[in-house]
Structures are given as structure tokens and as C-alpha cells.
mmCIF file of C-alpha atoms in Angstrom:
data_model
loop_
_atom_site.group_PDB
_atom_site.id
_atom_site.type_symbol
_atom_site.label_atom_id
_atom_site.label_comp_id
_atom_site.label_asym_id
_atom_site.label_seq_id
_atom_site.Cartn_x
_atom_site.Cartn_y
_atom_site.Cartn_z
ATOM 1 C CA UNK A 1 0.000 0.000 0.000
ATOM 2 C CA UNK A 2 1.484 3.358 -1.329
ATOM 3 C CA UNK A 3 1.473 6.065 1.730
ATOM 4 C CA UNK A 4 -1.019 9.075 1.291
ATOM 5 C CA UNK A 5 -0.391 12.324 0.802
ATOM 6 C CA UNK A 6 1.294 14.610 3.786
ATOM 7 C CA UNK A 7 -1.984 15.491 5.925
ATOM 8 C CA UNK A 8 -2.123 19.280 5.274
ATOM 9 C CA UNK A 9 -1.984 20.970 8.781
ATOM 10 C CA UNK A 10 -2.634 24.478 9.142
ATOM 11 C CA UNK A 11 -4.430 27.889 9.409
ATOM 12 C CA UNK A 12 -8.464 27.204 8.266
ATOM 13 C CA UNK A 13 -10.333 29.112 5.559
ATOM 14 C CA UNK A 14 -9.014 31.917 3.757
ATOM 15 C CA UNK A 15 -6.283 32.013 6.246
ATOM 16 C CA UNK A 16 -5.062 28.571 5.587
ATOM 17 C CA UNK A 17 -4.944 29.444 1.757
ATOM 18 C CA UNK A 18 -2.607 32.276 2.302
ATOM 19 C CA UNK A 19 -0.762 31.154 5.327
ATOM 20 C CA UNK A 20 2.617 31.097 3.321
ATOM 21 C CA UNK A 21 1.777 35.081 2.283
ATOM 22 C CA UNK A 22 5.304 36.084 4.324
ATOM 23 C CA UNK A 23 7.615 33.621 2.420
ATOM 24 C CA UNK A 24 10.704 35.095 1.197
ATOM 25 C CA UNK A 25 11.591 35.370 -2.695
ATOM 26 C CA UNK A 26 14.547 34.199 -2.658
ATOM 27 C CA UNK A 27 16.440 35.046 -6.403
ATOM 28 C CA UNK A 28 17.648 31.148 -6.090
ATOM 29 C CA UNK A 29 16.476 28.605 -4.141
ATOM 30 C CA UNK A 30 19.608 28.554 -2.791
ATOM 31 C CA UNK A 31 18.447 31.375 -0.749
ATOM 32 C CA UNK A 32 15.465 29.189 0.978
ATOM 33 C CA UNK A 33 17.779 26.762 2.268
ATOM 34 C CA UNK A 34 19.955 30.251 3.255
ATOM 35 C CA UNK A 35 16.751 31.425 5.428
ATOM 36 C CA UNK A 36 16.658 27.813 7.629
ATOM 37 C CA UNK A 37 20.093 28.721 8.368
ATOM 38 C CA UNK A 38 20.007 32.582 8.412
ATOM 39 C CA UNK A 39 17.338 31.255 10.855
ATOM 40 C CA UNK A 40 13.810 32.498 9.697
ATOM 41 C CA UNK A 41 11.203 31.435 12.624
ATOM 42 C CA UNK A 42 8.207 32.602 9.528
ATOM 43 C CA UNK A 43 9.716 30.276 6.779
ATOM 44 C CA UNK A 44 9.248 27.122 9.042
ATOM 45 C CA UNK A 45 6.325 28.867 10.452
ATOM 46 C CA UNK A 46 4.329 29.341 7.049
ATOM 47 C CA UNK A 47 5.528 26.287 5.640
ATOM 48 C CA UNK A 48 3.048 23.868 7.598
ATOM 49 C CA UNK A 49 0.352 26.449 6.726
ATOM 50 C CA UNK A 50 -1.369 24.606 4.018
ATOM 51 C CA UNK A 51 -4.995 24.310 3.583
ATOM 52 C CA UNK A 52 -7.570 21.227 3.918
ATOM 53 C CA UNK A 53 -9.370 21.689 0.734
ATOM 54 C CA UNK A 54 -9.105 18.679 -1.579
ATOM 55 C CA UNK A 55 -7.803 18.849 -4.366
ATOM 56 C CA UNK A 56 -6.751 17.185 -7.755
ATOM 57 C CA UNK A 57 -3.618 15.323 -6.543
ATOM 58 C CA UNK A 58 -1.057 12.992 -8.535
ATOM 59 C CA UNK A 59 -0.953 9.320 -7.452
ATOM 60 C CA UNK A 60 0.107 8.625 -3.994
ATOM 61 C CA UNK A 61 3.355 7.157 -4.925
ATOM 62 C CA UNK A 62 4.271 10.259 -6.557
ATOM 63 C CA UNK A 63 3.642 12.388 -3.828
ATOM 64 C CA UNK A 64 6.303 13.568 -1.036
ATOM 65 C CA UNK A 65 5.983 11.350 1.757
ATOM 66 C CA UNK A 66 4.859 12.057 4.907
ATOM 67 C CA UNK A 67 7.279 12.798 7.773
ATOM 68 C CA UNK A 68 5.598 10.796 10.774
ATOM 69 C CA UNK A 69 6.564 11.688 14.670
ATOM 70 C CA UNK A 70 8.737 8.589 15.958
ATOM 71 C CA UNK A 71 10.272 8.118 19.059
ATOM 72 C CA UNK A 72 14.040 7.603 19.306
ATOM 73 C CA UNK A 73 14.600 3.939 21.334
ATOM 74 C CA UNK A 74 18.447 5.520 21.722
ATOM 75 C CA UNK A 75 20.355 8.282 23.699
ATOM 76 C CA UNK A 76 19.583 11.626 22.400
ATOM 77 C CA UNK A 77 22.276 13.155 20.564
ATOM 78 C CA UNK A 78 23.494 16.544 20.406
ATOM 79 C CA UNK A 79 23.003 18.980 17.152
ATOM 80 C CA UNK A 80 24.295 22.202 16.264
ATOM 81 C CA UNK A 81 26.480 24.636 17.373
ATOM 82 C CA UNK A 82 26.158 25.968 20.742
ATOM 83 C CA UNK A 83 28.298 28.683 22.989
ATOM 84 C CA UNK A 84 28.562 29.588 26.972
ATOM 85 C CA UNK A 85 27.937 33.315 27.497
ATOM 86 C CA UNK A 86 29.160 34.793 30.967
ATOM 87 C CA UNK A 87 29.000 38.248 32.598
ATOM 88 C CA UNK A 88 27.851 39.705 35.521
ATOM 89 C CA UNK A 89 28.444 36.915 36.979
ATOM 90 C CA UNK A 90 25.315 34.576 35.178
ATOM 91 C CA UNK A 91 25.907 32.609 32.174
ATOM 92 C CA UNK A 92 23.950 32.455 29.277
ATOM 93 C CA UNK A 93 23.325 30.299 26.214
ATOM 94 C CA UNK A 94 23.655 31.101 22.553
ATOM 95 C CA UNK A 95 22.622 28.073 20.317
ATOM 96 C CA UNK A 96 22.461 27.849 16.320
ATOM 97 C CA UNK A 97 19.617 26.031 14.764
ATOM 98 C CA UNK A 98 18.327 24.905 10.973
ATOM 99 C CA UNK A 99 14.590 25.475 10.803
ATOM 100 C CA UNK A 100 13.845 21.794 9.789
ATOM 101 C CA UNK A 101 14.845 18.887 11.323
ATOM 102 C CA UNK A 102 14.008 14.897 11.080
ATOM 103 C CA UNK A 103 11.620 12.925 13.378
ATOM 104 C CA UNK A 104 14.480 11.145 15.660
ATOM 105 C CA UNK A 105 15.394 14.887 16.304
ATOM 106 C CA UNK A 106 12.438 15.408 18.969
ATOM 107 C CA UNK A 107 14.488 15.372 22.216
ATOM 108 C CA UNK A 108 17.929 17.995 22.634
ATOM 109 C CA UNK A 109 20.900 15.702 23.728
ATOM 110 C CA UNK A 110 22.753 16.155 27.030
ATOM 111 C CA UNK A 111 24.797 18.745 26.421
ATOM 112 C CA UNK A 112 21.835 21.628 25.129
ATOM 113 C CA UNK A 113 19.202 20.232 27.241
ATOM 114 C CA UNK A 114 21.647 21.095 30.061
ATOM 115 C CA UNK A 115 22.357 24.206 28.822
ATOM 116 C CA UNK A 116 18.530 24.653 28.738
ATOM 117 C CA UNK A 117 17.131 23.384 32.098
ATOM 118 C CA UNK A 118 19.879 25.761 33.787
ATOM 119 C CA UNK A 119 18.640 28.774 32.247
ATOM 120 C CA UNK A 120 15.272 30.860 32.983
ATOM 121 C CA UNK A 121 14.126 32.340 29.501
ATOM 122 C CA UNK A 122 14.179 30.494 25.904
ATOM 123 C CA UNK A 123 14.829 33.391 23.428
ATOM 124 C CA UNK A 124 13.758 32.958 19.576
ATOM 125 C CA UNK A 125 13.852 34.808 16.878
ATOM 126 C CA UNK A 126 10.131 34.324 16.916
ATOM 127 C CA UNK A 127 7.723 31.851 19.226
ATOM 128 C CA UNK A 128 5.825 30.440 16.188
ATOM 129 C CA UNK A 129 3.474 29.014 18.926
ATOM 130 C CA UNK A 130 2.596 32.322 20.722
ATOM 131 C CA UNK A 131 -1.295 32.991 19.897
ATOM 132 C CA UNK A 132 -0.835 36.773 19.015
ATOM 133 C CA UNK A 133 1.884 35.994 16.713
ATOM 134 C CA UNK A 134 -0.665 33.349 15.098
ATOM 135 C CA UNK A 135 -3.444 36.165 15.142
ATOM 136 C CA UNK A 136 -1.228 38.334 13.259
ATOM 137 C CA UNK A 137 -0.335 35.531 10.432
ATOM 138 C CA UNK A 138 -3.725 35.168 10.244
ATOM 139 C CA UNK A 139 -4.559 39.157 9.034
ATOM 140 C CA UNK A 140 -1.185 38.798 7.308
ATOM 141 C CA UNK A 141 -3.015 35.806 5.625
ATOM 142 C CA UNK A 142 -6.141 37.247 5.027
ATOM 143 C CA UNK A 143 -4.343 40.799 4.005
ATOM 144 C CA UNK A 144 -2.483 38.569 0.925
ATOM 145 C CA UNK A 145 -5.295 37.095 -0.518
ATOM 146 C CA UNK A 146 -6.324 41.032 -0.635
ATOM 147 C CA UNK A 147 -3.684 41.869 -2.786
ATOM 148 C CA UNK A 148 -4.056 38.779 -4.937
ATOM 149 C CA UNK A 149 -4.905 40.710 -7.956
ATOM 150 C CA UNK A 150 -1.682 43.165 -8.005
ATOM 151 C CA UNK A 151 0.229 39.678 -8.289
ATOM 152 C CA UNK A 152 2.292 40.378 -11.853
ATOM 153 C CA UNK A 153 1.290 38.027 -14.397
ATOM 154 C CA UNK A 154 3.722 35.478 -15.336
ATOM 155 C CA UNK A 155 4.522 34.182 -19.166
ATOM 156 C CA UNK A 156 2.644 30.951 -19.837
ATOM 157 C CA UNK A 157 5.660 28.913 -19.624
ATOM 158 C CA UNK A 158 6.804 29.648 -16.120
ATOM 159 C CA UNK A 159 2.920 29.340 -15.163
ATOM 160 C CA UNK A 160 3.684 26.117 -16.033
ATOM 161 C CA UNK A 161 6.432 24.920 -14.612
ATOM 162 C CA UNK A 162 5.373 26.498 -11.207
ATOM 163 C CA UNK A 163 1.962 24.768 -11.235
ATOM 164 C CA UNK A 164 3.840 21.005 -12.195
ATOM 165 C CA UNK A 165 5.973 22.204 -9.236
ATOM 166 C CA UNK A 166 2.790 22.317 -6.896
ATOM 167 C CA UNK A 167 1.683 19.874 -8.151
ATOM 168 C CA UNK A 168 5.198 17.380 -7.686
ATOM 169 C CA UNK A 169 4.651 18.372 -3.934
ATOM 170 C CA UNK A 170 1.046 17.351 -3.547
ATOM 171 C CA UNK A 171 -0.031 21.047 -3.169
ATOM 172 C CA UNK A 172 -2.898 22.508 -4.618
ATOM 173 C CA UNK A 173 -2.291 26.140 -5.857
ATOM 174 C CA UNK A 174 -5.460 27.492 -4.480
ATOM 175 C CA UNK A 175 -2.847 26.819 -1.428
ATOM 176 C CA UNK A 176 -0.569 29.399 -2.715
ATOM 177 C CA UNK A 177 -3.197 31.906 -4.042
ATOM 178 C CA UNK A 178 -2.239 35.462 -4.367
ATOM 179 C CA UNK A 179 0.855 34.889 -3.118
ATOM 180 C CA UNK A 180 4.157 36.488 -4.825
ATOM 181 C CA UNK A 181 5.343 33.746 -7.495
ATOM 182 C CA UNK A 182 9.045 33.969 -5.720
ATOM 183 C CA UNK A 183 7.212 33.008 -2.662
ATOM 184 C CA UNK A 184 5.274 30.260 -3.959
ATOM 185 C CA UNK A 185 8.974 28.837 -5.460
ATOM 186 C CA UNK A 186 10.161 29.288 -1.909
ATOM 187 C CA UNK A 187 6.989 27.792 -0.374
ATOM 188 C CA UNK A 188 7.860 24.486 -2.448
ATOM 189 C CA UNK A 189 11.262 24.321 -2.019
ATOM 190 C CA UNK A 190 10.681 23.790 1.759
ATOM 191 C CA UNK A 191 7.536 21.462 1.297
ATOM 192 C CA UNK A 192 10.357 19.665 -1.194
ATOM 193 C CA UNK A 193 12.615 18.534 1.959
ATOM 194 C CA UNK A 194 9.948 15.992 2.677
ATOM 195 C CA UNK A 195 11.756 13.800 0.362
ATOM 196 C CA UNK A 196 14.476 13.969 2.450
ATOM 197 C CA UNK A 197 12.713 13.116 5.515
ATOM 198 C CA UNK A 198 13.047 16.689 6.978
ATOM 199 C CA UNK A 199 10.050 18.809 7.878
ATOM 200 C CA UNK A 200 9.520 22.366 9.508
ATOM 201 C CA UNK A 201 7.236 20.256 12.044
ATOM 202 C CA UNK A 202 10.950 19.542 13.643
ATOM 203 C CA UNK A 203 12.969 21.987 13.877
ATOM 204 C CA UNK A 204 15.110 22.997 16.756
ATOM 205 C CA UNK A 205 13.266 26.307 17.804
ATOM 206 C CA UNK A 206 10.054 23.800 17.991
ATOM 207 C CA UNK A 207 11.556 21.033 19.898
ATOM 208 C CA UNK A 208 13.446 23.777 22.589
ATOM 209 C CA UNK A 209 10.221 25.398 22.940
ATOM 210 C CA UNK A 210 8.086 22.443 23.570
ATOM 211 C CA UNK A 211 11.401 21.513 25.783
ATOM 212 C CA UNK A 212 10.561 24.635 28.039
ATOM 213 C CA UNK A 213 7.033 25.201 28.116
ATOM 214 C CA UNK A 214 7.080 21.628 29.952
ATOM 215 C CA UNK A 215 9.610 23.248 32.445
ATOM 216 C CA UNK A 216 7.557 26.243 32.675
ATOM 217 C CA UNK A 217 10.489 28.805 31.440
ATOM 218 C CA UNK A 218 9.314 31.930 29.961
ATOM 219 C CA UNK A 219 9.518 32.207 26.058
ATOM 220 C CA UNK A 220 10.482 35.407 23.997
ATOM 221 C CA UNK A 221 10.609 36.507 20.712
ATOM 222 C CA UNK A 222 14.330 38.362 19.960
ATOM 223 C CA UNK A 223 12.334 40.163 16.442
ATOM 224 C CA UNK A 224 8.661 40.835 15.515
ATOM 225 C CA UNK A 225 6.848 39.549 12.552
ATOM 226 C CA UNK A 226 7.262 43.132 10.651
ATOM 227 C CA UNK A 227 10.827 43.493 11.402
ATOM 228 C CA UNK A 228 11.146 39.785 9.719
ATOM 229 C CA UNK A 229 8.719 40.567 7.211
ATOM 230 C CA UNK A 230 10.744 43.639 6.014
ATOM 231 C CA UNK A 231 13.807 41.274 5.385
ATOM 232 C CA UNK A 232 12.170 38.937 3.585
ATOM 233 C CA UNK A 233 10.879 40.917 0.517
ATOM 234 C CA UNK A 234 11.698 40.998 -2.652
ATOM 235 C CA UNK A 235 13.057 44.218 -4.045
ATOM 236 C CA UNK A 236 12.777 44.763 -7.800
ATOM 237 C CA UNK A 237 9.538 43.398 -9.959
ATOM 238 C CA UNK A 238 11.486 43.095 -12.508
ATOM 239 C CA UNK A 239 13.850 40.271 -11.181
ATOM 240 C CA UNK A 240 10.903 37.884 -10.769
ATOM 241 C CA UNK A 241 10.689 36.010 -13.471
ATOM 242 C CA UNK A 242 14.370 35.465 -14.396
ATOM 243 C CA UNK A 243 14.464 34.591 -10.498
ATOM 244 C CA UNK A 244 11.703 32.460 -10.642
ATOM 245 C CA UNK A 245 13.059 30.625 -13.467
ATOM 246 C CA UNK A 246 16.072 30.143 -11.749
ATOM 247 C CA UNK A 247 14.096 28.696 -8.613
ATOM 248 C CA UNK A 248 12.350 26.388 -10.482
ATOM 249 C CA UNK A 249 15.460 25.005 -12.358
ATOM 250 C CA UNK A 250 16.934 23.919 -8.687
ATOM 251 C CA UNK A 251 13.790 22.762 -7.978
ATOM 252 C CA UNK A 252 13.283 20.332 -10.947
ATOM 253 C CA UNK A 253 16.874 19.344 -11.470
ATOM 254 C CA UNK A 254 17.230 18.372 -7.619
ATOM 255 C CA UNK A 255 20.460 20.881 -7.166
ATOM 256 C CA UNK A 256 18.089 22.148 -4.050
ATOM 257 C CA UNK A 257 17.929 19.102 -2.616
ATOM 258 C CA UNK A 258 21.553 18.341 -2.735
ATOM 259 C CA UNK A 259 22.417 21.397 -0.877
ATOM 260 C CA UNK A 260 19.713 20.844 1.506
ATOM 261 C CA UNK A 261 21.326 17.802 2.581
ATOM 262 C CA UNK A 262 24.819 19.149 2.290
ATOM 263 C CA UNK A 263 23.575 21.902 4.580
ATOM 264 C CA UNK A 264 21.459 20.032 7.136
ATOM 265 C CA UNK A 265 24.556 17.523 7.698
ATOM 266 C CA UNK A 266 26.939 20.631 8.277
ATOM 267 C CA UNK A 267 24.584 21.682 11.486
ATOM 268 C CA UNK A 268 23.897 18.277 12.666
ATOM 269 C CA UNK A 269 28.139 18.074 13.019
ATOM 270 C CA UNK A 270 28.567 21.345 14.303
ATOM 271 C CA UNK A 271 30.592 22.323 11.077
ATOM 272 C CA UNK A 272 30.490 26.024 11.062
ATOM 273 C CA UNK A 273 33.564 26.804 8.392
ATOM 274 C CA UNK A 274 31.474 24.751 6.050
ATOM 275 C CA UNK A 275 28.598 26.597 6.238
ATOM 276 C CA UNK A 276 30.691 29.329 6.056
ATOM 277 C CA UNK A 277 31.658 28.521 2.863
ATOM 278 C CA UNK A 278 27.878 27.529 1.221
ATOM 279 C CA UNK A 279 29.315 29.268 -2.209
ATOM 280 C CA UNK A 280 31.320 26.440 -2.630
ATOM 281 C CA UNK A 281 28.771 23.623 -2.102
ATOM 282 C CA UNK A 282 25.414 25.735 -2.620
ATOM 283 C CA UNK A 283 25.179 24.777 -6.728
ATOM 284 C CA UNK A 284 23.942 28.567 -6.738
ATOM 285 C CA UNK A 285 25.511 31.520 -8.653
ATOM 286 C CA UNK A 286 25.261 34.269 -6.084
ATOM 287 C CA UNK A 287 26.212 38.123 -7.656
ATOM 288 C CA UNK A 288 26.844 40.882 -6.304
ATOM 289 C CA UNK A 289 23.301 41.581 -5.339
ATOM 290 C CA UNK A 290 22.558 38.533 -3.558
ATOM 291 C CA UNK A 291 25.104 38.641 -1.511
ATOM 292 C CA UNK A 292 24.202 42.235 -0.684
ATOM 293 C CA UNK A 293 20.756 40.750 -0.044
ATOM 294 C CA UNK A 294 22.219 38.066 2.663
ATOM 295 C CA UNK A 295 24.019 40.601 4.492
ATOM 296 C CA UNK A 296 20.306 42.561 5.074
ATOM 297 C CA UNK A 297 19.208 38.697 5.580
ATOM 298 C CA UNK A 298 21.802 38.116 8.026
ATOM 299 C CA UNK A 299 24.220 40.439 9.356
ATOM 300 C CA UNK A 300 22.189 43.319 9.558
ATOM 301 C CA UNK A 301 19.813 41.982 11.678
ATOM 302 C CA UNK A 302 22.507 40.675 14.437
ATOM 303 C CA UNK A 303 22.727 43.688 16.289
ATOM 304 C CA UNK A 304 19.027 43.775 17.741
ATOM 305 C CA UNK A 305 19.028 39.987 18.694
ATOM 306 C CA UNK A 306 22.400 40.825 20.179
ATOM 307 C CA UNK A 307 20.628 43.923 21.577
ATOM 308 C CA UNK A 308 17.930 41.739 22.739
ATOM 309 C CA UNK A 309 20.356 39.103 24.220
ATOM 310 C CA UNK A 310 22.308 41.609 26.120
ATOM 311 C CA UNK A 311 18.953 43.521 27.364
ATOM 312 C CA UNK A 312 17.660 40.052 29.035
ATOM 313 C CA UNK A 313 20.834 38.856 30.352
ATOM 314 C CA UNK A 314 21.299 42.484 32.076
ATOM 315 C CA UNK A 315 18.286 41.801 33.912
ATOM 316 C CA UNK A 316 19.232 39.093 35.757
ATOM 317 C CA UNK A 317 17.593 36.356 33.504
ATOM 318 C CA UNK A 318 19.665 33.510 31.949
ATOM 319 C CA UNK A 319 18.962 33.344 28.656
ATOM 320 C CA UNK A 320 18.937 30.490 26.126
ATOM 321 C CA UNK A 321 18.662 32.087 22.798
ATOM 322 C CA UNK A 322 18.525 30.150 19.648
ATOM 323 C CA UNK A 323 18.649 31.488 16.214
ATOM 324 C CA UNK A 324 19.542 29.864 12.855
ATOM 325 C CA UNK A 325 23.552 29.196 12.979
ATOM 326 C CA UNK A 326 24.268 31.485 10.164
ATOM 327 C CA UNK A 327 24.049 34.494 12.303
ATOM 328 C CA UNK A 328 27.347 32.700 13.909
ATOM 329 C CA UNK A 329 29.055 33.660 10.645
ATOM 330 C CA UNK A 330 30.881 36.328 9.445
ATOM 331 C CA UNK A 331 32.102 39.713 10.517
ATOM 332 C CA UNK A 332 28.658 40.486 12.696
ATOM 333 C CA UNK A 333 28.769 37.168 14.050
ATOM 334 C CA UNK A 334 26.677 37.227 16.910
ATOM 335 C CA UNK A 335 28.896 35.518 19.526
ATOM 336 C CA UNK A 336 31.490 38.201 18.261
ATOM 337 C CA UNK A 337 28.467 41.048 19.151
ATOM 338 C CA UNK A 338 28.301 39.764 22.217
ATOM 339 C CA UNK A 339 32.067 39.095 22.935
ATOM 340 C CA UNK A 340 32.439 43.152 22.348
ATOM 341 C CA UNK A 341 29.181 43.446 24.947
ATOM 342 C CA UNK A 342 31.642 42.017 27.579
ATOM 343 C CA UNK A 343 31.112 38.756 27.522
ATOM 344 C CA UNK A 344 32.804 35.548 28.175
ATOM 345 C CA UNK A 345 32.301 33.751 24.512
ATOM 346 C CA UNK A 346 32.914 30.129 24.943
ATOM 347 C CA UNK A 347 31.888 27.457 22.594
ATOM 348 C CA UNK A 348 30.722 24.157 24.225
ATOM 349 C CA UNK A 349 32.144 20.857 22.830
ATOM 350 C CA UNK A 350 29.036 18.895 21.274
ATOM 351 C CA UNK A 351 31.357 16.180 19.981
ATOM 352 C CA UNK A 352 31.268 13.391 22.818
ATOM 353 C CA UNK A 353 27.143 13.080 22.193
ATOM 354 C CA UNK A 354 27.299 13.688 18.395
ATOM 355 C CA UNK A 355 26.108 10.836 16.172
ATOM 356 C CA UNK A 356 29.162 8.967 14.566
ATOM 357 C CA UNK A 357 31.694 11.259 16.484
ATOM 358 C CA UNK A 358 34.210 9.555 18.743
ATOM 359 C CA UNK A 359 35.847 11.900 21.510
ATOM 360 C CA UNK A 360 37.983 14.312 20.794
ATOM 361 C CA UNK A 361 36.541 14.968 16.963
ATOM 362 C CA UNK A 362 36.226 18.498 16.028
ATOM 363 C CA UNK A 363 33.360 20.090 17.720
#
């Protein structure tokens, strides 16, 4: 028996149609798999937003396959990239994250959950659970299906290709409705990881929060939905369909899903230089522009969560924060932000709980 389609979970109504309306448009997909590193809370957020209208599907067997809850029988393991922060005599976490993650992933290993239980505040970029920051995707929903009909037109070929693409991932368009068409390209470059066996439904931010709410620590959002709403869009209208185009190619020709697995196995061994480095292993072109675009993506919004980090800590909380690991990169690295805040920047050793890593590997 061939498995059904993935059960569509989500916002209801005209909400649920619509509930990817903040999705970035990325040039290349490149860029999507970028934002679960860059650490996006509304990418993984929007993602599961799909609605429960049927719909003209292709057969099962052709359909990504669900990504079921399981429960690990073995020691959990520790992911990532995590660092000690001490001042003022507290310490505080900093921990970087991918926005997807794979069913086995459900518990933190030793090392994090440690690092979690002794602090008093989780800090995300944004608690995709919090009720007014679901109230607000809702009119954010609701507000895109308003502005369907300013949507540019595309040419008839690339209307194509984007509607075999929704329909490859088992997704009706009435699901992606007035949306951008960068953002519906982004939209199914996430929904394409199910192939992989990686879903939004487990990532890191989702499995630390669920971690704390059951220890009854108090949750915080580091950014608000417009401040990550105003990084995600896309600038010129006349760079969509080449973009798009581009999008779709990594999309059919599986280049996305190569990277997404290059990239998902560079967090899950702690391998920050390689991520570092995603030009090399990306299969994207990235000009001038683009890169300009990651630094507003990435850099350029370190110095509020720093800011935000700092602000908590200073009031006697200990704070977990944990934002996607690529805001540990480059020159506005955030444990460098902080460092220059006066702290003690130490990063914890992960290794002796990492799958496949014996003691004493690289961290």
C-alpha cells in the first residue's frame, strides 16, 4: 500500500490558503535553504500552513511522503552549534539552529538540554506558537489574498512549470493563491525537503520550545513579525521572473535538494567553516546583489538579537537564545556582538554526544 499524501496541517479558511503570504523570494532557491540557516522562525512557520481543501492530486506514490513523529529507542544526541555566554556573573546560552529537522530529532541531547534546564528564559527569533503571533499571520493571511490581484502576471511557460511544481509536492495552488510567485517557489522548495525526511514540524526552535514550556520557562521573541517581514521581501519586480526561473530550475533538477542535505549535515556536526563557505557547495551563482541581499538577511539583523540578548541577560535572567547558525558567521557574528558586549564567549564541545563522532573529533 502506497502512503497518502502529507496530511495538510494548518491555518483554516481563507487564512489557511494564504498562510505562506510572508515567504521570502529568494532570487535562487539557494536562498530558501539560506533562510533555515540565516534562521527564519516565519519560513518554518508558514511552511506547515497549508490548507484542507481537496484537491486534484497525482498518485500517492508520486507524492512527497509524509514525515511521521517517531520516538528515538536511543540516547539523544546533540546537534548544532552551541556557545557559553558569561557576565555579571550569570551565564547564558547562545545556540544555532536549521529550521527543519528529522523525526528522531524530537528530544535535545545532554549537552543543550543542560544548557537549557539551567537557564530561565528560551529566546527565539520568533515563538511560532505564541497565539498573538498566530493572530497576526492570520490578518497577514487574510491581508495577501487582498492583494491577490496586483500579483504580476507570469509568461505561460513559467505558469507552467510552477503549477507542475505544486503539483510534484502534492499542493494545490489554491494553497498558494495570491501569493508572490518567488514566494510560492520558496513555499515548495521547503515542502520539497519531505523527500528527504526533513520537515519544519521539527525543527530545533520547535523542539526547545516544547522543551521549556514543559519546564515552565518563559519564552520570547528576539524580532517581531514586521521586522522579519521587512527582510524577507523581494526588491525589484522586474527580477521575478528570471528569479523564478532560476528557482524552479533547482527545484526540478534536484540541485536544491543536494544542498539541503549538504547543509542540514553541516549543522547536525557542528561544522560552522562549512557553512561558512555555502558558495562552494550551494550549486547557486550568487552576484553581487545577492550577496548584498544576505548581508540585510543576516548580518544586519545581528545587532538587535544581540541587543535583545544583552537587554535580558542584564536583567538578571539567563537566557537560552537560539537562532539559525548562520548568524554565527561572518564579521557580525553574533557571539562576536556579544564578545564586544563584555562577555565571556565560549563554545561548548558537542562532539562526545554527536552521532558517529568519537571523543575528541572536532566540535
Amino acid at each position: 500500500m502506497t502512503a497518502p499524501c502529507p496530511p495538510q496541517r494548518g491555518l483554516q479558511g481563507k487564512a489557511a490558503r494564504a498562510g505562506v503570504a510572508l515567504l521570502p523570494g529568494w532570487r535562487w532557491s539557494g536562498r530558501a535553504l539560506l533562510a533555515l540557516a540565516c534562521g527564519l522562525g516565519l519560513l518554518a512557520a508558514q511552511a506547515q500552513g497549508m490548507p484542507d481543501e481537496p484537491a486534484s492530486q497525482p498518485a500517492a506514490e508520486a507524492c512527497p511522503p509524509n514525515v511521521p513523529p517517531v520516538r528515538s529507542a536511543g540516547p539523544a544526541r546533540d546537534r548544532g552549534m552551541l556557545w557559553r555566554l558569561q557576565r555579571d556573573g550569570r551565564t547564558s546560552y547562545l545556540y544555532g539552529t536549521v529550521h527543519v529537522g528529522r523525526p528522531h530529532w524530537q528530544r535535545p541531547g545532554p549537552r543543550v538540554a543542560a544548557a537549557l534546564a539551567a537557564s530561565d528564559t528560551l529566546a527565539l527569533e520568533l515563538d511560532v506558537d505564541d497565539p498573538a503571533l498566530m493572530q497576526q499571520l492570520n490578518d497577514a493571511a487574510l491581508a495577501a489574498l487582498d492583494r491577490a490581484g496586483v500579483v504580476p502576471a507570469l509568461s505561460p511557460a513559467l505558469q507552467q512549470r510552477l503549477a507542475l511544481a505544486a503539483r510534484r509536492s502534492c499542493t494545490p495552488l489554491v494553497a498558494l493563491a495570491g501569493l508572490p510567485p518567488l514566494m510560492q517557489a520558496a513555499t515548495l522548495t521547503l515542502l520539497d525537503a519531505r523527500w528527504l525526511g526533513l520537515d519544519a514540524a521539527f525543527g530545533q526552535e520547535r523542539v526547545l520550545a516544547a522543551e521549556a514550556r514543559s519546564r515552565g520557562r518563559r519564552i520570547l521573541s528576539l524580532e517581531t513579525l514586521a521586522q522579519q517581514t521587512a527582510a524577507l521581501q523581494p526588491e525589484r519586480p522586474e527580477d521575478i521572473e528570471p528569479q523564478l526561473a532560476d528557482a524552479l530550475r533547482q527545484l526540478e533538477d534536484g540541485s536544491a535538494r543536494r544542498a539541503l542535505v549538504r547543509l542540514v549535515d553541516a549543522w547536525e556536526r557542528g561544522d560552522l567553516g562549512f557553512m561558512e563557505r555555502y558558495e562552494d557547495w550551494c550549486e547557486c551563482a550568487p552576484t553581487y546583489a545577492e550577496r548584498e541581499q544576505l548581508k540585510r538577511l543576516n548580518d544586519a539583523r545581528n545587532p538587535q538579537m544581540a541587543a535583545g540578548i544583552v537587554a535580558e541577560h542584564a536583567s538578571g535572567r539567563r537566557v537560552f537564545a537560539a537562532v539559525g547558525a548562520l548568524h554565527m558567521t561572518g564579521p557580525a557574528a553574533l557571539p562576536r556582538l556579544l564578545q564586544e558586549q563584555g562577555f565571556r564567549v565560549q563554545r561548548v564541545d558537542l562532539s562526545a554526544s554527536r552521532p558517529g563522532s568519537p571523543p575528541g573529533s572536532p566540535r
